[in-house]
Amino acid sequence: SPYQRLSQRMQDITGDRGVLKEVIREGAGDFVTPDASVLVKYSGYLEHMDKPFDTNCFRKIPRLMKLGEEITLWGMEVGLLTMRKGELARFLFKPRYAYGALGCPPLIPPNTTVLFELELLDFLDSAESDEFFALTAEQQDMFPLEKVLKVAGTEREFGNYLFRQNRFHDAKERYKRTSLILCRRPFHPGEQGHIESAKLLVFLNLSFTYLKLERPTRALVYGEQALAIDPKNAKALFRCGQACLHMTEYERARDFLVRAQREQPLNHDINKELKKLASCYRHSMDKEKEMCHRIFSPLHSSAVQQN
């Protein structure tokens, strides 16, 4: 059969030929860790069928899935632990590593060997992060700064993945959790610069996320917190300008955007936002003139009639 021929050139990664692997494209870096959350594209095939019975390749950005919790196929989890970032591989899963003796009627017959193609886009090792958030606040404060910054970085990366999936509320919660551990952290001399750099990134993330959630007041708050750390940060100035424009505070918006342009004169997004501001301002003035005309025209007509 096709799967029997394919299996002859595949590597046995479980020792019982339950999971066989063939690398199509090599990856790079470390292997996936047991506590990781993975970003993986997959397609599952039955023998003698050209179309997959299960795939997530239609998604632009797949959902981030945690090993041991959100991946239900034992064979897929075993296979992922042998992969590196960027790797594309083909696996054969025997029934005990796939859908078992019962299968998954009516789609998967009993005792079926299935083929899966997996592409590991990225993964995040959340072991330290999970351990950290299981502790009390007092215990967290005793963690070395290096580990706190690593946890903060992992949480921010989780937020970034959620943001790219347009899950802005979930991304906001991740960013706020990152902000909390950084802002609460008691620092010693020499640590402030590292903490402030990490806070700057997460404040910028929060400002952008609140803009996506159409909450410009909160976006402005976090943008200004970023500016308190770096007053000339073009991205923070730009976010504040965007927030003020959303709130129709045109003078403040212009002040922030002009300062941002001063830092990055050739930035396309900043220049585009300034043009948008000018258009909104003109439209606002036209509406104000029209409203004044409507208010005072009847008064003028009345005065003419009296004369």
GROMACS .gro file of C-alpha atoms in nm:
model
  307
    1SER     CA    1   0.000   0.000   0.000
    2PRO     CA    2   0.112   0.365  -0.038
    3TYR     CA    3   0.161   0.406   0.338
    4GLN     CA    4   0.363   0.084   0.359
    5ARG     CA    5   0.596   0.205   0.082
    6LEU     CA    6   0.623   0.548   0.245
    7SER     CA    7   0.699   0.398   0.587
    8GLN     CA    8   1.007   0.218   0.453
    9ARG     CA    9   1.197   0.545   0.414
   10MET     CA   10   1.073   0.708   0.733
   11GLN     CA   11   1.245   0.738   1.071
   12ASP     CA   12   1.101   0.553   1.371
   13ILE     CA   13   1.086   0.811   1.652
   14THR     CA   14   0.902   0.607   1.915
   15GLY     CA   15   1.094   0.278   1.893
   16ASP     CA   16   0.778   0.076   1.821
   17ARG     CA   17   0.715   0.217   1.472
   18GLY     CA   18   0.405   0.383   1.612
   19VAL     CA   19   0.516   0.725   1.489
   20LEU     CA   20   0.728   0.749   1.174
   21LYS     CA   21   0.880   1.072   1.046
   22GLU     CA   22   1.016   1.215   0.722
   23VAL     CA   23   1.164   1.566   0.720
   24ILE     CA   24   1.062   1.768   0.414
   25ARG     CA   25   1.232   2.093   0.516
   26GLU     CA   26   1.481   2.132   0.800
   27GLY     CA   27   1.416   2.378   1.081
   28ALA     CA   28   1.658   2.570   1.302
   29GLY     CA   29   1.722   2.633   1.670
   30ASP     CA   30   1.608   2.430   1.968
   31PHE     CA   31   1.362   2.142   1.972
   32VAL     CA   32   1.008   2.206   2.099
   33THR     CA   33   0.994   2.176   2.478
   34PRO     CA   34   0.728   1.965   2.659
   35ASP     CA   35   0.554   2.268   2.815
   36ALA     CA   36   0.555   2.479   2.499
   37SER     CA   37   0.270   2.642   2.315
   38VAL     CA   38   0.306   2.584   1.943
   39LEU     CA   39   0.204   2.767   1.630
   40VAL     CA   40   0.165   2.484   1.379
   41LYS     CA   41  -0.001   2.429   1.044
   42TYR     CA   42  -0.128   2.076   0.996
   43SER     CA   43  -0.316   1.860   0.747
   44GLY     CA   44  -0.431   1.502   0.816
   45TYR     CA   45  -0.487   1.244   0.541
   46LEU     CA   46  -0.639   0.899   0.514
   47GLU     CA   47  -0.476   0.647   0.284
   48HIS     CA   48  -0.601   0.660  -0.079
   49MET     CA   49  -0.751   1.009  -0.021
   50ASP     CA   50  -0.606   1.325  -0.180
   51LYS     CA   51  -0.796   1.581   0.028
   52PRO     CA   52  -0.726   1.619   0.403
   53PHE     CA   53  -0.989   1.510   0.649
   54ASP     CA   54  -0.861   1.773   0.893
   55THR     CA   55  -0.655   2.088   0.834
   56ASN     CA   56  -0.601   2.437   0.969
   57CYS     CA   57  -0.409   2.561   0.664
   58PHE     CA   58  -0.699   2.780   0.556
   59ARG     CA   59  -0.626   3.006   0.853
   60LYS     CA   60  -0.392   3.298   0.787
   61ILE     CA   61  -0.249   3.261   1.137
   62PRO     CA   62  -0.317   2.930   1.317
   63ARG     CA   63  -0.431   2.923   1.677
   64LEU     CA   64  -0.159   2.893   1.940
   65MET     CA   65  -0.197   2.552   2.110
   66LYS     CA   66  -0.042   2.428   2.434
   67LEU     CA   67   0.111   2.081   2.443
   68GLY     CA   68  -0.058   1.845   2.687
   69GLU     CA   69  -0.381   2.047   2.686
   70GLU     CA   70  -0.504   2.155   2.344
   71ILE     CA   71  -0.348   1.893   2.115
   72THR     CA   72  -0.558   1.579   2.130
   73LEU     CA   73  -0.355   1.343   1.908
   74TRP     CA   74  -0.077   1.169   2.099
   75GLY     CA   75   0.117   1.114   1.778
   76MET     CA   76   0.108   1.484   1.690
   77GLU     CA   77   0.244   1.577   2.032
   78VAL     CA   78   0.520   1.315   2.003
   79GLY     CA   79   0.606   1.439   1.656
   80LEU     CA   80   0.614   1.807   1.753
   81LEU     CA   81   0.868   1.735   2.026
   82THR     CA   82   1.111   1.626   1.752
   83MET     CA   83   1.073   1.947   1.551
   84ARG     CA   84   1.253   2.281   1.529
   85LYS     CA   85   1.115   2.621   1.429
   86GLY     CA   86   1.054   2.642   1.054
   87GLU     CA   87   1.057   2.264   1.003
   88LEU     CA   88   0.814   2.093   0.769
   89ALA     CA   89   0.771   1.717   0.821
   90ARG     CA   90   0.548   1.426   0.732
   91PHE     CA   91   0.437   1.172   0.994
   92LEU     CA   92   0.258   0.839   0.994
   93PHE     CA   93   0.062   0.769   1.313
   94LYS     CA   94  -0.040   0.411   1.391
   95PRO     CA   95  -0.389   0.377   1.549
   96ARG     CA   96  -0.269   0.381   1.912
   97TYR     CA   97  -0.102   0.718   1.847
   98ALA     CA   98  -0.399   0.851   1.649
   99TYR     CA   99  -0.767   0.759   1.678
  100GLY     CA  100  -0.734   0.415   1.838
  101ALA     CA  101  -0.920   0.091   1.780
  102LEU     CA  102  -1.257   0.269   1.757
  103GLY     CA  103  -1.152   0.541   1.512
  104CYS     CA  104  -1.371   0.850   1.490
  105PRO     CA  105  -1.689   0.751   1.303
  106PRO     CA  106  -1.802   0.828   1.043
  107LEU     CA  107  -1.485   1.006   0.930
  108ILE     CA  108  -1.206   0.782   1.065
  109PRO     CA  109  -1.256   0.403   1.039
  110PRO     CA  110  -1.145   0.175   1.328
  111ASN     CA  111  -0.774   0.091   1.357
  112THR     CA  112  -0.668   0.345   1.097
  113THR     CA  113  -0.314   0.468   1.028
  114VAL     CA  114  -0.318   0.837   0.935
  115LEU     CA  115  -0.067   1.068   0.772
  116PHE     CA  116  -0.009   1.421   0.900
  117GLU     CA  117   0.198   1.700   0.749
  118LEU     CA  118   0.312   1.946   1.017
  119GLU     CA  119   0.480   2.283   0.968
  120LEU     CA  120   0.614   2.432   1.290
  121LEU     CA  121   0.593   2.809   1.247
  122ASP     CA  122   0.706   2.893   1.599
  123PHE     CA  123   0.676   2.790   1.962
  124LEU     CA  124   0.693   2.954   2.302
  125ASP     CA  125   0.835   2.778   2.605
  126SER     CA  126   0.588   2.871   2.878
  127ALA     CA  127   0.728   2.647   3.154
  128GLU     CA  128   0.892   2.933   3.348
  129SER     CA  129   0.592   3.157   3.289
  130ASP     CA  130   0.348   2.892   3.419
  131GLU     CA  131   0.572   2.833   3.723
  132PHE     CA  132   0.598   3.206   3.791
  133PHE     CA  133   0.223   3.275   3.788
  134ALA     CA  134   0.158   2.978   4.016
  135LEU     CA  135   0.350   3.161   4.292
  136THR     CA  136   0.225   3.424   4.536
  137ALA     CA  137   0.307   3.791   4.474
  138GLU     CA  138   0.569   3.779   4.751
  139GLN     CA  139   0.736   3.476   4.595
  140GLN     CA  140   0.729   3.639   4.252
  141ASP     CA  141   0.913   3.941   4.393
  142MET     CA  142   1.197   3.710   4.503
  143PHE     CA  143   1.259   3.588   4.146
  144PRO     CA  144   1.586   3.709   3.988
  145LEU     CA  145   1.535   4.000   3.747
  146GLU     CA  146   1.659   3.793   3.453
  147LYS     CA  147   1.381   3.538   3.504
  148VAL     CA  148   1.116   3.808   3.556
  149LEU     CA  149   1.216   3.973   3.228
  150LYS     CA  150   1.203   3.635   3.052
  151VAL     CA  151   0.853   3.571   3.187
  152ALA     CA  152   0.747   3.921   3.082
  153GLY     CA  153   0.889   3.861   2.735
  154THR     CA  154   0.702   3.531   2.702
  155GLU     CA  155   0.374   3.688   2.811
  156ARG     CA  156   0.421   3.975   2.565
  157GLU     CA  157   0.489   3.726   2.286
  158PHE     CA  158   0.166   3.546   2.372
  159GLY     CA  159  -0.008   3.884   2.349
  160ASN     CA  160   0.153   3.947   2.011
  161TYR     CA  161   0.022   3.617   1.873
  162LEU     CA  162  -0.327   3.694   2.000
  163PHE     CA  163  -0.307   4.044   1.855
  164ARG     CA  164  -0.212   3.907   1.512
  165GLN     CA  165  -0.518   3.681   1.531
  166ASN     CA  166  -0.732   3.993   1.595
  167ARG     CA  167  -0.814   3.864   1.944
  168PHE     CA  168  -0.756   4.210   2.087
  169HIS     CA  169  -0.933   4.158   2.419
  170ASP     CA  170  -0.727   3.846   2.495
  171ALA     CA  171  -0.408   4.023   2.382
  172LYS     CA  172  -0.488   4.313   2.614
  173GLU     CA  173  -0.518   4.076   2.910
  174ARG     CA  174  -0.174   3.926   2.835
  175TYR     CA  175  -0.016   4.270   2.800
  176LYS     CA  176  -0.178   4.392   3.123
  177ARG     CA  177  -0.047   4.088   3.310
  178THR     CA  178   0.300   4.170   3.176
  179SER     CA  179   0.262   4.533   3.281
  180LEU     CA  180   0.152   4.429   3.630
  181ILE     CA  181   0.458   4.215   3.706
  182LEU     CA  182   0.694   4.482   3.569
  183CYS     CA  183   0.533   4.777   3.748
  184ARG     CA  184   0.512   4.590   4.077
  185ARG     CA  185   0.871   4.467   4.062
  186PRO     CA  186   1.091   4.631   4.332
  187PHE     CA  187   1.417   4.704   4.152
  188HIS     CA  188   1.770   4.757   4.278
  189PRO     CA  189   2.022   5.012   4.148
  190GLY     CA  190   2.133   4.909   3.803
  191GLU     CA  191   1.808   4.721   3.725
  192GLN     CA  192   1.590   5.020   3.640
  193GLY     CA  193   1.707   5.051   3.278
  194HIS     CA  194   1.619   4.688   3.200
  195ILE     CA  195   1.275   4.716   3.360
  196GLU     CA  196   1.197   5.050   3.193
  197SER     CA  197   1.289   4.907   2.850
  198ALA     CA  198   1.053   4.613   2.903
  199LYS     CA  199   0.775   4.844   3.030
  200LEU     CA  200   0.813   5.071   2.727
  201LEU     CA  201   0.743   4.782   2.488
  202VAL     CA  202   0.435   4.663   2.674
  203PHE     CA  203   0.293   5.019   2.712
  204LEU     CA  204   0.324   5.061   2.335
  205ASN     CA  205   0.148   4.728   2.284
  206LEU     CA  206  -0.132   4.828   2.521
  207SER     CA  207  -0.177   5.165   2.353
  208PHE     CA  208  -0.210   5.004   2.009
  209THR     CA  209  -0.444   4.732   2.141
  210TYR     CA  210  -0.679   4.985   2.303
  211LEU     CA  211  -0.691   5.172   1.971
  212LYS     CA  212  -0.801   4.847   1.806
  213LEU     CA  213  -1.063   4.807   2.079
  214GLU     CA  214  -1.182   5.162   2.001
  215ARG     CA  215  -1.100   5.288   2.348
  216PRO     CA  216  -0.883   5.592   2.266
  217THR     CA  217  -0.884   5.732   2.621
  218ARG     CA  218  -0.704   5.420   2.751
  219ALA     CA  219  -0.480   5.419   2.444
  220LEU     CA  220  -0.373   5.773   2.530
  221VAL     CA  221  -0.303   5.678   2.893
  222TYR     CA  222  -0.061   5.402   2.793
  223GLY     CA  223   0.091   5.612   2.517
  224GLU     CA  224   0.172   5.883   2.769
  225GLN     CA  225   0.316   5.624   3.009
  226ALA     CA  226   0.548   5.518   2.727
  227LEU     CA  227   0.646   5.883   2.672
  228ALA     CA  228   0.725   5.920   3.042
  229ILE     CA  229   0.996   5.656   2.981
  230ASP     CA  230   1.111   5.785   2.640
  231PRO     CA  231   0.980   6.137   2.559
  232LYS     CA  232   1.107   6.121   2.200
  233ASN     CA  233   0.972   5.778   2.114
  234ALA     CA  234   0.813   5.824   1.771
  235LYS     CA  235   0.581   5.524   1.808
  236ALA     CA  236   0.446   5.649   2.142
  237LEU     CA  237   0.394   6.000   1.999
  238PHE     CA  238   0.217   5.847   1.700
  239ARG     CA  239  -0.016   5.636   1.919
  240CYS     CA  240  -0.102   5.939   2.133
  241GLY     CA  241  -0.175   6.137   1.817
  242GLN     CA  242  -0.401   5.861   1.687
  243ALA     CA  243  -0.587   5.846   2.019
  244CYS     CA  244  -0.644   6.223   2.025
  245LEU     CA  245  -0.764   6.215   1.665
  246HIS     CA  246  -1.018   5.944   1.761
  247MET     CA  247  -1.135   6.172   2.042
  248THR     CA  248  -1.155   6.467   1.797
  249GLU     CA  249  -0.901   6.660   2.006
  250TYR     CA  250  -0.739   6.799   1.693
  251GLU     CA  251  -0.493   7.043   1.852
  252ARG     CA  252  -0.347   6.775   2.080
  253ALA     CA  253  -0.342   6.527   1.794
  254ARG     CA  254  -0.147   6.773   1.580
  255ASP     CA  255   0.103   6.838   1.860
  256PHE     CA  256   0.175   6.466   1.908
  257LEU     CA  257   0.192   6.387   1.536
  258VAL     CA  258   0.419   6.682   1.453
  259ARG     CA  259   0.656   6.574   1.730
  260ALA     CA  260   0.647   6.218   1.592
  261GLN     CA  261   0.722   6.349   1.243
  262ARG     CA  262   1.014   6.548   1.381
  263GLU     CA  263   1.165   6.222   1.508
  264GLN     CA  264   1.089   6.027   1.188
  265PRO     CA  265   1.031   6.270   0.897
  266LEU     CA  266   1.001   5.995   0.633
  267ASN     CA  267   0.764   5.768   0.827
  268HIS     CA  268   0.475   5.692   0.589
  269ASP     CA  269   0.222   5.614   0.865
  270ILE     CA  270   0.291   5.938   1.052
  271ASN     CA  271   0.264   6.151   0.738
  272LYS     CA  272  -0.054   5.971   0.637
  273GLU     CA  273  -0.207   6.035   0.981
  274LEU     CA  274  -0.122   6.407   0.954
  275LYS     CA  275  -0.306   6.423   0.621
  276LYS     CA  276  -0.601   6.242   0.781
  277LEU     CA  277  -0.594   6.493   1.067
  278ALA     CA  278  -0.601   6.788   0.822
  279SER     CA  279  -0.896   6.632   0.638
  280CYS     CA  280  -1.087   6.567   0.962
  281TYR     CA  281  -1.017   6.920   1.082
  282ARG     CA  282  -1.145   7.074   0.756
  283HIS     CA  283  -1.455   6.855   0.769
  284SER     CA  284  -1.516   6.960   1.129
  285MET     CA  285  -1.482   7.329   1.042
  286ASP     CA  286  -1.719   7.290   0.746
  287LYS     CA  287  -1.977   7.124   0.972
  288GLU     CA  288  -1.936   7.403   1.227
  289LYS     CA  289  -1.989   7.669   0.960
  290GLU     CA  290  -2.296   7.487   0.831
  291MET     CA  291  -2.437   7.461   1.182
  292CYS     CA  292  -2.377   7.832   1.247
  293HIS     CA  293  -2.544   7.916   0.918
  294ARG     CA  294  -2.851   7.711   1.012
  295ILE     CA  295  -2.871   7.875   1.355
  296PHE     CA  296  -2.827   8.236   1.246
  297SER     CA  297  -3.006   8.232   0.907
  298PRO     CA  298  -3.358   8.237   1.059
  299LEU     CA  299  -3.251   8.527   1.286
  300HIS     CA  300  -3.123   8.721   0.986
  301SER     CA  301  -3.442   8.654   0.788
  302SER     CA  302  -3.653   8.767   1.084
  303ALA     CA  303  -3.453   9.089   1.118
  304VAL     CA  304  -3.498   9.170   0.748
  305GLN     CA  305  -3.875   9.115   0.768
  306GLN     CA  306  -3.903   9.346   1.070
  307ASN     CA  307  -3.720   9.623   0.887
   0.00000   0.00000   0.00000
